[in-house]
PDB file of C-alpha atoms in Angstrom:
ATOM      1  CA  UNK B 195     -94.113 162.761   7.545  1.00 51.00           C
ATOM      2  CA  UNK B 196     -92.470 159.387   8.020  1.00 50.00           C
ATOM      3  CA  UNK B 197     -94.311 156.659   9.856  1.00 53.00           C
ATOM      4  CA  UNK B 198     -92.784 154.991  12.902  1.00 57.00           C
ATOM      5  CA  UNK B 199     -92.061 151.834  10.949  1.00 58.00           C
ATOM      6  CA  UNK B 200     -89.915 153.682   8.382  1.00 70.00           C
ATOM      7  CA  UNK B 201     -87.674 155.348  10.998  1.00 85.00           C
ATOM      8  CA  UNK B 202     -84.253 153.866  11.584  1.00 87.00           C
ATOM      9  CA  UNK B 203     -84.095 152.014  14.898  1.00 92.00           C
ATOM     10  CA  UNK B 204     -82.224 153.769  17.688  1.00 91.00           C
ATOM     11  CA  UNK B 205     -78.923 152.165  18.648  1.00 94.00           C
ATOM     12  CA  UNK B 206     -79.778 151.838  22.359  1.00 95.00           C
ATOM     13  CA  UNK B 207     -76.290 150.766  23.532  1.00 96.00           C
ATOM     14  CA  UNK B 208     -74.864 153.695  21.570  1.00 96.00           C
ATOM     15  CA  UNK B 209     -77.461 156.058  23.023  1.00 95.00           C
ATOM     16  CA  UNK B 210     -76.601 154.870  26.531  1.00 96.00           C
ATOM     17  CA  UNK B 211     -72.856 155.255  25.901  1.00 97.00           C
ATOM     18  CA  UNK B 212     -73.362 158.774  24.522  1.00 96.00           C
ATOM     19  CA  UNK B 213     -75.569 159.770  27.440  1.00 95.00           C
ATOM     20  CA  UNK B 214     -73.195 158.454  30.104  1.00 96.00           C
ATOM     21  CA  UNK B 215     -70.026 159.788  28.457  1.00 97.00           C
ATOM     22  CA  UNK B 216     -71.598 163.240  27.992  1.00 96.00           C
ATOM     23  CA  UNK B 217     -72.652 163.313  31.642  1.00 96.00           C
ATOM     24  CA  UNK B 218     -69.220 162.162  32.820  1.00 97.00           C
ATOM     25  CA  UNK B 219     -67.321 164.697  30.735  1.00 97.00           C
ATOM     26  CA  UNK B 220     -69.603 167.574  31.710  1.00 97.00           C
ATOM     27  CA  UNK B 221     -69.478 166.556  35.377  1.00 97.00           C
ATOM     28  CA  UNK B 222     -65.668 166.336  35.329  1.00 97.00           C
ATOM     29  CA  UNK B 223     -65.278 169.697  33.569  1.00 98.00           C
ATOM     30  CA  UNK B 224     -67.649 171.341  36.046  1.00 98.00           C
ATOM     31  CA  UNK B 225     -65.767 169.655  38.920  1.00 97.00           C
ATOM     32  CA  UNK B 226     -62.499 171.145  37.690  1.00 98.00           C
ATOM     33  CA  UNK B 227     -63.903 174.657  37.315  1.00 98.00           C
ATOM     34  CA  UNK B 228     -65.756 174.640  40.650  1.00 98.00           C
ATOM     35  CA  UNK B 229     -62.716 173.272  42.483  1.00 98.00           C
ATOM     36  CA  UNK B 230     -60.444 175.848  40.855  1.00 98.00           C
ATOM     37  CA  UNK B 231     -62.694 178.844  41.575  1.00 98.00           C
ATOM     38  CA  UNK B 232     -64.571 177.884  44.748  1.00 98.00           C
ATOM     39  CA  UNK B 233     -62.815 174.919  46.382  1.00 97.00           C
ATOM     40  CA  UNK B 234     -65.805 172.591  45.955  1.00 98.00           C
ATOM     41  CA  UNK B 235     -66.779 169.791  43.599  1.00 97.00           C
ATOM     42  CA  UNK B 236     -69.957 169.319  41.591  1.00 97.00           C
ATOM     43  CA  UNK B 237     -71.622 166.977  44.085  1.00 96.00           C
ATOM     44  CA  UNK B 238     -71.100 169.522  46.880  1.00 98.00           C
ATOM     45  CA  UNK B 239     -72.476 172.292  44.691  1.00 98.00           C
ATOM     46  CA  UNK B 240     -75.544 170.207  43.880  1.00 98.00           C
ATOM     47  CA  UNK B 241     -76.213 169.493  47.565  1.00 98.00           C
ATOM     48  CA  UNK B 242     -75.786 173.158  48.476  1.00 98.00           C
ATOM     49  CA  UNK B 243     -78.046 174.292  45.649  1.00 98.00           C
ATOM     50  CA  UNK B 244     -80.732 171.764  46.635  1.00 98.00           C
ATOM     51  CA  UNK B 245     -80.618 172.919  50.265  1.00 98.00           C
ATOM     52  CA  UNK B 246     -80.813 176.555  49.207  1.00 98.00           C
ATOM     53  CA  UNK B 247     -83.926 175.776  47.178  1.00 98.00           C
ATOM     54  CA  UNK B 248     -85.397 173.321  49.741  1.00 98.00           C
ATOM     55  CA  UNK B 249     -84.492 174.561  53.223  1.00 97.00           C
ATOM     56  CA  UNK B 250     -85.321 172.173  56.031  1.00 97.00           C
ATOM     57  CA  UNK B 251     -84.768 169.060  53.901  1.00 97.00           C
ATOM     58  CA  UNK B 252     -83.702 165.745  55.392  1.00 96.00           C
ATOM     59  CA  UNK B 253     -80.804 163.563  54.278  1.00 96.00           C
ATOM     60  CA  UNK B 254     -83.415 161.184  52.844  1.00 93.00           C
ATOM     61  CA  UNK B 255     -84.803 163.991  50.677  1.00 95.00           C
ATOM     62  CA  UNK B 256     -81.391 164.590  49.119  1.00 97.00           C
ATOM     63  CA  UNK B 257     -80.825 160.846  48.661  1.00 95.00           C
ATOM     64  CA  UNK B 258     -84.122 160.583  46.789  1.00 93.00           C
ATOM     65  CA  UNK B 259     -83.445 163.647  44.631  1.00 94.00           C
ATOM     66  CA  UNK B 260     -79.989 162.454  43.577  1.00 94.00           C
ATOM     67  CA  UNK B 261     -80.831 158.711  43.504  1.00 93.00           C
ATOM     68  CA  UNK B 262     -77.962 157.839  45.837  1.00 95.00           C
ATOM     69  CA  UNK B 263     -77.791 155.905  49.082  1.00 94.00           C
ATOM     70  CA  UNK B 264     -78.551 157.398  52.484  1.00 94.00           C
ATOM     71  CA  UNK B 265     -75.039 156.573  53.726  1.00 95.00           C
ATOM     72  CA  UNK B 266     -73.295 158.391  50.884  1.00 95.00           C
ATOM     73  CA  UNK B 267     -75.651 161.333  51.270  1.00 96.00           C
ATOM     74  CA  UNK B 268     -75.058 161.528  55.011  1.00 96.00           C
ATOM     75  CA  UNK B 269     -71.280 161.466  54.508  1.00 97.00           C
ATOM     76  CA  UNK B 270     -71.574 164.261  51.955  1.00 97.00           C
ATOM     77  CA  UNK B 271     -73.612 166.345  54.394  1.00 98.00           C
ATOM     78  CA  UNK B 272     -71.048 165.626  57.143  1.00 97.00           C
ATOM     79  CA  UNK B 273     -68.357 167.154  54.903  1.00 97.00           C
ATOM     80  CA  UNK B 274     -70.482 170.232  54.226  1.00 98.00           C
ATOM     81  CA  UNK B 275     -71.220 170.568  57.933  1.00 98.00           C
ATOM     82  CA  UNK B 276     -67.484 170.393  58.807  1.00 98.00           C
ATOM     83  CA  UNK B 277     -66.914 173.306  56.418  1.00 98.00           C
ATOM     84  CA  UNK B 278     -69.679 175.286  58.220  1.00 98.00           C
ATOM     85  CA  UNK B 279     -71.746 175.471  55.021  1.00 98.00           C
ATOM     86  CA  UNK B 280     -74.654 173.408  56.389  1.00 98.00           C
ATOM     87  CA  UNK B 281     -76.220 173.022  59.814  1.00 98.00           C
ATOM     88  CA  UNK B 282     -78.355 170.193  61.151  1.00 96.00           C
ATOM     89  CA  UNK B 283     -81.243 170.879  63.493  1.00 95.00           C
ATOM     90  CA  UNK B 284     -83.527 168.442  65.234  1.00 93.00           C
ATOM     91  CA  UNK B 285     -86.612 167.527  63.261  1.00 92.00           C
ATOM     92  CA  UNK B 286     -89.513 168.432  65.572  1.00 91.00           C
ATOM     93  CA  UNK B 287     -91.812 165.850  63.960  1.00 90.00           C
ATOM     94  CA  UNK B 288     -89.244 163.003  64.051  1.00 88.00           C
ATOM     95  CA  UNK B 289     -86.418 163.351  66.556  1.00 85.00           C
ATOM     96  CA  UNK B 290     -84.497 160.519  64.848  1.00 86.00           C
ATOM     97  CA  UNK B 291     -83.842 162.723  61.809  1.00 87.00           C
ATOM     98  CA  UNK B 292     -82.386 166.155  61.270  1.00 94.00           C
ATOM     99  CA  UNK B 293     -83.427 169.059  59.115  1.00 97.00           C
ATOM    100  CA  UNK B 294     -80.724 170.676  57.022  1.00 98.00           C
ATOM    101  CA  UNK B 295     -80.171 174.341  56.272  1.00 98.00           C
ATOM    102  CA  UNK B 296     -77.448 176.394  54.676  1.00 98.00           C
ATOM    103  CA  UNK B 297     -75.429 178.727  56.827  1.00 98.00           C
ATOM    104  CA  UNK B 298     -74.781 182.283  55.627  1.00 98.00           C
ATOM    105  CA  UNK B 299     -71.347 181.057  54.498  1.00 98.00           C
ATOM    106  CA  UNK B 300     -72.967 178.170  52.575  1.00 98.00           C
ATOM    107  CA  UNK B 301     -75.463 180.491  50.916  1.00 98.00           C
ATOM    108  CA  UNK B 302     -72.711 182.866  49.850  1.00 98.00           C
ATOM    109  CA  UNK B 303     -70.704 179.956  48.431  1.00 98.00           C
ATOM    110  CA  UNK B 304     -73.587 178.442  46.457  1.00 98.00           C
ATOM    111  CA  UNK B 305     -74.529 181.822  44.977  1.00 98.00           C
ATOM    112  CA  UNK B 306     -70.968 182.423  43.750  1.00 98.00           C
ATOM    113  CA  UNK B 307     -70.549 178.837  42.550  1.00 98.00           C
ATOM    114  CA  UNK B 308     -73.866 178.906  40.702  1.00 98.00           C
ATOM    115  CA  UNK B 309     -72.658 181.740  38.492  1.00 98.00           C
ATOM    116  CA  UNK B 310     -69.524 179.735  37.643  1.00 98.00           C
ATOM    117  CA  UNK B 311     -71.519 176.535  37.124  1.00 98.00           C
ATOM    118  CA  UNK B 312     -74.068 178.166  34.812  1.00 98.00           C
ATOM    119  CA  UNK B 313     -71.469 180.054  32.775  1.00 98.00           C
ATOM    120  CA  UNK B 314     -69.281 176.962  32.382  1.00 98.00           C
ATOM    121  CA  UNK B 315     -72.191 174.713  31.430  1.00 97.00           C
ATOM    122  CA  UNK B 316     -73.395 177.284  28.894  1.00 97.00           C
ATOM    123  CA  UNK B 317     -69.910 177.443  27.345  1.00 97.00           C
ATOM    124  CA  UNK B 318     -69.602 173.646  27.175  1.00 97.00           C
ATOM    125  CA  UNK B 319     -73.024 173.071  25.605  1.00 96.00           C
ATOM    126  CA  UNK B 320     -73.575 176.221  23.515  1.00 96.00           C
ATOM    127  CA  UNK B 321     -72.714 174.709  20.131  1.00 94.00           C
ATOM    128  CA  UNK B 322     -75.133 171.807  20.507  1.00 93.00           C
ATOM    129  CA  UNK B 323     -77.925 173.228  22.661  1.00 93.00           C
ATOM    130  CA  UNK B 324     -77.854 176.450  20.639  1.00 94.00           C
ATOM    131  CA  UNK B 325     -78.549 174.514  17.443  1.00 95.00           C
ATOM    132  CA  UNK B 326     -82.090 174.129  16.074  1.00 95.00           C
ATOM    133  CA  UNK B 327     -82.383 170.649  17.599  1.00 95.00           C
ATOM    134  CA  UNK B 328     -81.079 171.761  21.016  1.00 94.00           C
ATOM    135  CA  UNK B 329     -84.442 172.500  22.670  1.00 94.00           C
ATOM    136  CA  UNK B 330     -85.867 169.169  21.466  1.00 95.00           C
ATOM    137  CA  UNK B 331     -82.867 167.280  22.859  1.00 93.00           C
ATOM    138  CA  UNK B 332     -83.254 169.012  26.218  1.00 94.00           C
ATOM    139  CA  UNK B 333     -86.979 168.229  26.242  1.00 95.00           C
ATOM    140  CA  UNK B 334     -86.412 164.546  25.486  1.00 95.00           C
ATOM    141  CA  UNK B 335     -83.918 164.201  28.340  1.00 94.00           C
ATOM    142  CA  UNK B 336     -86.335 165.987  30.681  1.00 95.00           C
ATOM    143  CA  UNK B 337     -89.140 163.620  29.671  1.00 96.00           C
ATOM    144  CA  UNK B 338     -86.917 160.556  30.130  1.00 96.00           C
ATOM    145  CA  UNK B 339     -85.898 161.735  33.601  1.00 94.00           C
ATOM    146  CA  UNK B 340     -89.537 162.390  34.520  1.00 95.00           C
ATOM    147  CA  UNK B 341     -90.594 158.887  33.509  1.00 96.00           C
ATOM    148  CA  UNK B 342     -87.697 157.264  35.379  1.00 95.00           C
ATOM    149  CA  UNK B 343     -88.457 159.298  38.502  1.00 92.00           C
ATOM    150  CA  UNK B 344     -92.213 158.728  38.272  1.00 93.00           C
ATOM    151  CA  UNK B 345     -91.686 154.980  38.049  1.00 94.00           C
ATOM    152  CA  UNK B 346     -88.933 155.071  40.700  1.00 90.00           C
ATOM    153  CA  UNK B 347     -86.447 153.458  38.353  1.00 92.00           C
ATOM    154  CA  UNK B 348     -82.801 153.302  39.391  1.00 91.00           C
ATOM    155  CA  UNK B 349     -83.118 154.103  43.077  1.00 86.00           C
ATOM    156  CA  UNK B 350     -80.391 152.585  45.242  1.00 84.00           C
ATOM    157  CA  UNK B 351     -81.388 149.440  47.107  1.00 73.00           C
ATOM    158  CA  UNK B 352     -79.306 150.028  50.224  1.00 58.00           C
TER     159      UNK B 352
END
């Protein structure tokens, strides 16, 4: 087994470029497929899926989960509400905020879109994630995300 000192150093700018470009290309491909089949984009799907799995969430909860600003999150929820996929109800413990829930229409949409999302993502990543190093790569990204979230790195400032 090689010691740490004998390993080649990781090209961090290259790692960052690979990570961002992979995310962008996957996100765009999923956007195209979801728009084509369900009339939504990836960000809408992610909000709907989060609300399905966390009913009664607040806008702030979504903003924290997706590391985006409250304003952008609120605008995204407004769009989902206009489509009658999400409803807001008064938060009984804080009347200044609302609790969010999917409507029956929103639940039906997210269930259908999730099948498309999962199938498309599996197709796009099968060659790499199906390789012997695939599970290790997935685990490393999961660990990196956990550390960044634990330390509250990269949260929006406004």
